[in-house]
Coordinates of C-alpha atoms in Angstrom, one line a residue:
X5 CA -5.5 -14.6 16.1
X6 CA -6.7 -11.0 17.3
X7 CA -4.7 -7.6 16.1
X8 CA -3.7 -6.0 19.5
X9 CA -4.1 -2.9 20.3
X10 CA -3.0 -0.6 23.4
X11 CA -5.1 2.1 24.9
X12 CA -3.3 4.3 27.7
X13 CA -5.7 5.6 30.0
X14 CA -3.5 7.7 32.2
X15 CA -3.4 9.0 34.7
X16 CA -3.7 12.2 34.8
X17 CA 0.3 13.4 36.0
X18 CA 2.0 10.6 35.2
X19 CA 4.3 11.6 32.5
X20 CA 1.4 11.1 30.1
X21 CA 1.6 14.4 27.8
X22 CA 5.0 13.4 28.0
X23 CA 4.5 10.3 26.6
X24 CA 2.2 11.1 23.7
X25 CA 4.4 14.1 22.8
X26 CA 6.8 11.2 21.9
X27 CA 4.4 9.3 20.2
X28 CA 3.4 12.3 17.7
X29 CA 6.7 13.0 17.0
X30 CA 7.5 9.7 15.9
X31 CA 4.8 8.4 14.2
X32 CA 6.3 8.0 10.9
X33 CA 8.8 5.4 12.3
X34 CA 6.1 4.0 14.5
X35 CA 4.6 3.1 11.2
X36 CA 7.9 1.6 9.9
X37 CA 8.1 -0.3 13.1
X38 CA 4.2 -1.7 12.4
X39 CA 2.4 0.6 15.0
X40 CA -0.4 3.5 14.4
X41 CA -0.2 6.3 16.3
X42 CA -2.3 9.3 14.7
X43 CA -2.8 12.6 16.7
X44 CA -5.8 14.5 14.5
X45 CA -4.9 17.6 16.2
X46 CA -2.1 19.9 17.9
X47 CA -3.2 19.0 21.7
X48 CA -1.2 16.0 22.9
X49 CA -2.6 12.8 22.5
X50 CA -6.2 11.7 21.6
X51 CA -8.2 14.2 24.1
X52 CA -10.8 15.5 21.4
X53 CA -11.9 11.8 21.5
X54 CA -12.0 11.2 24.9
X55 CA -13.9 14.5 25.4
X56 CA -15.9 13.0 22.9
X57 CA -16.5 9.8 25.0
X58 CA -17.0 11.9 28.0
X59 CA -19.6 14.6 27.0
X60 CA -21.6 11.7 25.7
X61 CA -21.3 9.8 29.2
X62 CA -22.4 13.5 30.5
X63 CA -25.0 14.7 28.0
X64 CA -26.7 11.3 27.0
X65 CA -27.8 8.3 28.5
X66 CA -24.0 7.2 28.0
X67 CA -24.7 4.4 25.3
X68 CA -21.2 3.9 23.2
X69 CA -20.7 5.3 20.2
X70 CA -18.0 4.0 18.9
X71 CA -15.6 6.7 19.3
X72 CA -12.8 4.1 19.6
X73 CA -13.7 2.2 17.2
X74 CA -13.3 4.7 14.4
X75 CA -9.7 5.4 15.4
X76 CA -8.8 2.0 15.9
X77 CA -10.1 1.7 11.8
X78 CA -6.7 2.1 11.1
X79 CA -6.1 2.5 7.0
X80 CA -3.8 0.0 5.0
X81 CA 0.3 1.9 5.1
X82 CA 1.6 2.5 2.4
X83 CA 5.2 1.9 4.2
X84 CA 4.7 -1.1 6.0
X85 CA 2.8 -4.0 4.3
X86 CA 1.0 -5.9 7.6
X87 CA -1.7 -4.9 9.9
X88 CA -0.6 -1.8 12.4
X89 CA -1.1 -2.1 15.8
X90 CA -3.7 1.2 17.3
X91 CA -2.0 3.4 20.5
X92 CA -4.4 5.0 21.7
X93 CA -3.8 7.8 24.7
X94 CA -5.6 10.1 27.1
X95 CA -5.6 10.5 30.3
X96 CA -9.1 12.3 30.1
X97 CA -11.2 8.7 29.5
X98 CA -10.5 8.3 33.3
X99 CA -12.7 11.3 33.9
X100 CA -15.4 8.4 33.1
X101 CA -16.4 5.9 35.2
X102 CA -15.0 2.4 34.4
X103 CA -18.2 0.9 33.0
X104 CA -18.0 3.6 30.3
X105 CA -14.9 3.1 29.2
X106 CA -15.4 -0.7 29.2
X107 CA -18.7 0.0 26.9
X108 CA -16.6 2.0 23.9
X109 CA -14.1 -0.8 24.2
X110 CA -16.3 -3.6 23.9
X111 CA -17.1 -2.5 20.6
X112 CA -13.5 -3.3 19.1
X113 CA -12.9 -6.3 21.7
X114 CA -14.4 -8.9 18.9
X115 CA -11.3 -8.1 16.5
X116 CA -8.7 -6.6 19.1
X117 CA -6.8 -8.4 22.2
X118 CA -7.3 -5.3 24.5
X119 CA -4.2 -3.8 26.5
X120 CA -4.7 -1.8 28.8
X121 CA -1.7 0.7 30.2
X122 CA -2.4 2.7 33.0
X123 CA 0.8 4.4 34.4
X124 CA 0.6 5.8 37.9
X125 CA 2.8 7.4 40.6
X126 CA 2.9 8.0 44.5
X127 CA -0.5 9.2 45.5
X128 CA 1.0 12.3 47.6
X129 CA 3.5 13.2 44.8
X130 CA 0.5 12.7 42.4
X131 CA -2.0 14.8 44.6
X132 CA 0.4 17.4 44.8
X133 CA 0.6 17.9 41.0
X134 CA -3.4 17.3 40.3
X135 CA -3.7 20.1 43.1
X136 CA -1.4 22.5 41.2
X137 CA -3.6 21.7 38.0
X138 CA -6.7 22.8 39.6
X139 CA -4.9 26.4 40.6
X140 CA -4.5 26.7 37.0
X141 CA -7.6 26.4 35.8
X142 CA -9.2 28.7 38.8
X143 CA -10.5 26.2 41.4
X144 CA -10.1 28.2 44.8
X145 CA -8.5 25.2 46.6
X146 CA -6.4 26.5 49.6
X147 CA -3.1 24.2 50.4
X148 CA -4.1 24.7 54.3
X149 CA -7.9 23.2 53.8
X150 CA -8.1 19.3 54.7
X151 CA -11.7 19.2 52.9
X152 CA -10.0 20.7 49.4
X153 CA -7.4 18.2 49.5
X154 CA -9.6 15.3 50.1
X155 CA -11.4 16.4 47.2
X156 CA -8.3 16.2 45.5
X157 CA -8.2 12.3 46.8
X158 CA -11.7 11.4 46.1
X159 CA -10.3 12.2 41.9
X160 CA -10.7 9.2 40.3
X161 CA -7.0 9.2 39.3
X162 CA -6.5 8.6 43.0
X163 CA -9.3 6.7 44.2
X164 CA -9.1 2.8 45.5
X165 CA -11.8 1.9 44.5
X166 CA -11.9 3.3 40.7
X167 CA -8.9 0.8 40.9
X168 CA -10.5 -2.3 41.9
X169 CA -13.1 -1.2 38.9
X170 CA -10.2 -1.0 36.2
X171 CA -9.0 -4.7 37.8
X172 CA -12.9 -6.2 37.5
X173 CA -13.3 -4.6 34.3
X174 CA -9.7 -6.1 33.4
X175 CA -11.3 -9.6 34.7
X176 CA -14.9 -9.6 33.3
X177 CA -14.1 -8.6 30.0
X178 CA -10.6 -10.3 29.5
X179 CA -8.5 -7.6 29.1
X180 CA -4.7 -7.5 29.6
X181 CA -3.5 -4.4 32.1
X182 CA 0.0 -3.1 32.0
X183 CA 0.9 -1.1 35.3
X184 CA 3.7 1.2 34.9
X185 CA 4.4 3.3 38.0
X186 CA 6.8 6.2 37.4
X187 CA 8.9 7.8 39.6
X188 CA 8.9 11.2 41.5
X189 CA 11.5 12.5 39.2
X190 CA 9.9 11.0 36.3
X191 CA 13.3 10.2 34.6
X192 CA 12.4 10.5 31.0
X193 CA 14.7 7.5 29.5
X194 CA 13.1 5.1 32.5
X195 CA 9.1 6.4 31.5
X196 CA 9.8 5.6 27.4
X197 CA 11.7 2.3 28.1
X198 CA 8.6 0.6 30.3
X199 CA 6.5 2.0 27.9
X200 CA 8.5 0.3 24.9
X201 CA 8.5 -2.9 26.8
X202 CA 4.7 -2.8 27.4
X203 CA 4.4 -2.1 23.8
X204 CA 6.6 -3.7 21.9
X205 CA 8.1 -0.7 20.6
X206 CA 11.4 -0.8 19.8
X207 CA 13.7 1.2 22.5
X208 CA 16.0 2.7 20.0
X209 CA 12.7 4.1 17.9
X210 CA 11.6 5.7 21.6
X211 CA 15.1 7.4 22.0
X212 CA 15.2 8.9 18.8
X213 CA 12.8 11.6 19.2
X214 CA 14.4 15.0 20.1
X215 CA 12.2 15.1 22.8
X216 CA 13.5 12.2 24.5
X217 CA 15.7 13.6 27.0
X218 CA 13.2 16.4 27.7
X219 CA 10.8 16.4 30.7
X220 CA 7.9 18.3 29.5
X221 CA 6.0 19.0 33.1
X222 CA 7.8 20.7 35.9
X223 CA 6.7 22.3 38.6
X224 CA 5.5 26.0 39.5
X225 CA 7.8 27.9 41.6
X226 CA 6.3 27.5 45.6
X227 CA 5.4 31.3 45.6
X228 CA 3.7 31.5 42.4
X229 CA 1.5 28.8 43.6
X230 CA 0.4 30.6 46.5
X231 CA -0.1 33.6 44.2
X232 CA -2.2 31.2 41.7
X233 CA -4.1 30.3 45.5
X234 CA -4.9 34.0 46.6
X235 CA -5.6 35.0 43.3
X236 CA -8.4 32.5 42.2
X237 CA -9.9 33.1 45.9
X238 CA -10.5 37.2 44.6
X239 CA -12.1 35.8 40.9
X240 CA -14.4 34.0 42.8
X241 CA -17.9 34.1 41.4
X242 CA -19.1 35.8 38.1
X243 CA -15.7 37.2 37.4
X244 CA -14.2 33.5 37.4
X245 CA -14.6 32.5 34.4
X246 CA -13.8 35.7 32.7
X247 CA -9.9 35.1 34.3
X248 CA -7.8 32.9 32.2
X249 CA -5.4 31.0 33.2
X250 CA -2.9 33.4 30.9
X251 CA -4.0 36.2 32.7
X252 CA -3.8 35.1 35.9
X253 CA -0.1 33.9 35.2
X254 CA 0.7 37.1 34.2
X255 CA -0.3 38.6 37.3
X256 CA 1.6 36.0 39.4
X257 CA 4.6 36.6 37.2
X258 CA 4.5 40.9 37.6
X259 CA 3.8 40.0 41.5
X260 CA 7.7 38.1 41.5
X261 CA 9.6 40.1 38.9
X262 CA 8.5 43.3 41.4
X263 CA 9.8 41.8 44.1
X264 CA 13.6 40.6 42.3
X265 CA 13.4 44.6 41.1
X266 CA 12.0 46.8 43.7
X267 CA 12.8 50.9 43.4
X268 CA 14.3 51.4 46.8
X269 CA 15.8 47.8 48.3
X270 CA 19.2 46.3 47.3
X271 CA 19.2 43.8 44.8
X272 CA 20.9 41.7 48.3
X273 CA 17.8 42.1 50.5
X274 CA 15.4 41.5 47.6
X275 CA 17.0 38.0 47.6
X276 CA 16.6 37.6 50.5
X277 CA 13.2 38.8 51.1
X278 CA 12.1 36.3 48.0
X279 CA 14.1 33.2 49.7
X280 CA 12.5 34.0 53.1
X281 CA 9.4 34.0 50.7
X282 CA 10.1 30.9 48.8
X283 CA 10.8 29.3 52.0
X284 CA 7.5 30.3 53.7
X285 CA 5.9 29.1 50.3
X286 CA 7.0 25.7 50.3
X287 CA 6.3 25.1 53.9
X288 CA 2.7 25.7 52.3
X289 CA 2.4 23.6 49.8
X290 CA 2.4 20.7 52.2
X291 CA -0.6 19.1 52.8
X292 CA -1.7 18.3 55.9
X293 CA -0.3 15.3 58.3
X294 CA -3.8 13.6 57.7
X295 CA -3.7 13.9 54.3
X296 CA -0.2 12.4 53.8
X297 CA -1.5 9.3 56.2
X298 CA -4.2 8.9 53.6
X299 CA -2.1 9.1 50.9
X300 CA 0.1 6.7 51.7
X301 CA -2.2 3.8 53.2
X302 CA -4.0 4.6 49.6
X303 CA -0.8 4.4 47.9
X304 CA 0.3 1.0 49.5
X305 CA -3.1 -0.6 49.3
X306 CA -3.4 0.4 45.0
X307 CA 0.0 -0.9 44.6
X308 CA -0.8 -4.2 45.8
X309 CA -4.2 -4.6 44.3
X310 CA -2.5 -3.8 41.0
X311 CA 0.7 -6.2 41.9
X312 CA -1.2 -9.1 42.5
X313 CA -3.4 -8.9 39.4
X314 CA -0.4 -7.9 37.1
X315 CA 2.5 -10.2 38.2
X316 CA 0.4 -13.3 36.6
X317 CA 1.4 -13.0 32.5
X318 CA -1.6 -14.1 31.9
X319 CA -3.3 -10.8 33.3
X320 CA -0.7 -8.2 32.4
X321 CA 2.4 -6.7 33.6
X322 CA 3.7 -4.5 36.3
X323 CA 7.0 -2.0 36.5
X324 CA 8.1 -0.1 38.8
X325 CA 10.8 2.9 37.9
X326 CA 12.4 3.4 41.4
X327 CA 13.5 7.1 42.1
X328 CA 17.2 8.1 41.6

């Protein structure tokens, strides 16, 4: 009988740093609890590898290397007696196309029964979020351009079709996929307990972390995203990359704390000049009625796909976290 072994592949804003932070923090009791869960480094989850995996998709002609194979070479514990079952997490090995992916996995699928967990969300709430990310790192997306957010749709994190290729590749090569779609306000004891159940991690291990209770990823107040917005559009060219994403924060921060302290308005009408602000912000940050009817159709149509192949045992699993 095969060792299992579970590799999360994302996506990216779906409580997934979230998730591995739990895993690192618990991976002596993971071990206990027969399970191997080994961060090799102080970013959350396994990225260096899948960076790894990706720059040699990029660089090369993409032949697998066996990146995942050397992690899943998990040592004998010296605390727990019988074979540990690999996690394995990062979000960025969906930068890749599916066939990639499939490649480095092929080359443990002789010794491991492959699982597959892919957690997901709404695609608007998720578009919103994966539009906020690329502000940060100093893409000049503007929250009024239709082409910049279908952009943002056409990420594979978001795409159809990249779904129907996780579900053939699922198919094809006989892996089982494990669907977990999280809610808008990612409640934190909902996101550990699917994942427990998916893994066979024992719940009370999951809630004993300190950061169980914590909700790593929030969103950036409305009008420092538009700051992030107008800012990235003047670092445009040469300059850009010369603008990290600390300094540009900073900016955005002086920007708002000038406006709650201004020399010669009363701390009264600087509120209300930043709530009339905040306001205006917000109304921003929508995306366009097209781009929400695109959304949703998408959003409906993935969730179906992914239904029908995951309600058969035999395929996988699917759960849903409904919103508060």
């Amino acid at each position: 009988m095969k060792k299992k072994i579970f590799i999360h592949l994302g996506f990216h804003k779906t409580a997934t740093t979230y998730i591995q932070k739990i895993l690192a923090s618990l991976q002596k009791p993971l071990e206990i609890n027969g399970f191997y869960y080994n961060e090799l480094n102080d970013k959350p989850g396994h990225q260096d590898i899948a960076h790894k995996i990706k720059n040699n998709y990029l660089n090369s002609n993409g032949k697998a290397k066996g990146y995942l194979a050397n992690y899943a070479k998990v040592k004998n514990s010296t605390i727990n007696p019988k074979p540990l079952i690999p996690i394995f997490s990062s979000e960025v090995l969906t930068d890749c196309p599916v066939n990639i992916i499939s490649d480095e996995i092929n080359l443990i699928s002789k010794d491991y029964e492959i699982n597959i967990i892919i957690t997901i969300r709404q695609i608007l709430d998720q578009a919103k979020s994966l539009f906020q990310e690329q502000l940060k790192w100093g893409n000049p997306l503007k929250f009024i351009s239709v082409e910049d957010w279908l952009g943002i749709l056409e990420m594979n994190d978001l795409s159809l079709s990249y779904a129907i290729d996780i579900i053939n590749s699922c198919k094809v090569n006989n892996y089982k996929l494990h669907v977990i779609k999280v809610s808008k306000t990612n409640d934190p004891s909902n996101v550990l307990s699917s994942f427990a159940s998916v893994t066979g991690i024992p719940k009370q291990i999951m809630f004993n972390s300190e950061l169980s209770n914590k909700v790593s990823n929030k969103s950036y107040d409305p009008f420092f995203q538009i700051m992030l917005e107008k800012l990235n559009s003047l670092f445009l060219g040469s300059q850009k990359d010369l603008i990290d994403f600390q300094t540009r924060n900073q900016i955005a921060i002086n920007a708002l704390n000038t406006l709650k302290n201004p020399n010669k308005i009363s701390p009264e009408k600087s509120q209300k000049i930043i709530s009339a602000l905040h306001d205006v912000s917000s109304k921003l940050l929508n995306p366009p009625e097209k781009i929400k009817k695109i959304a949703n159709k998408t959003s409906f149509s993935r969730d179906l796909i992914f239904k029908e192949f995951c309600n058969d045992p035999s395929n996988g699993s699917w759960s849903e976290i409904k919103d508060l």
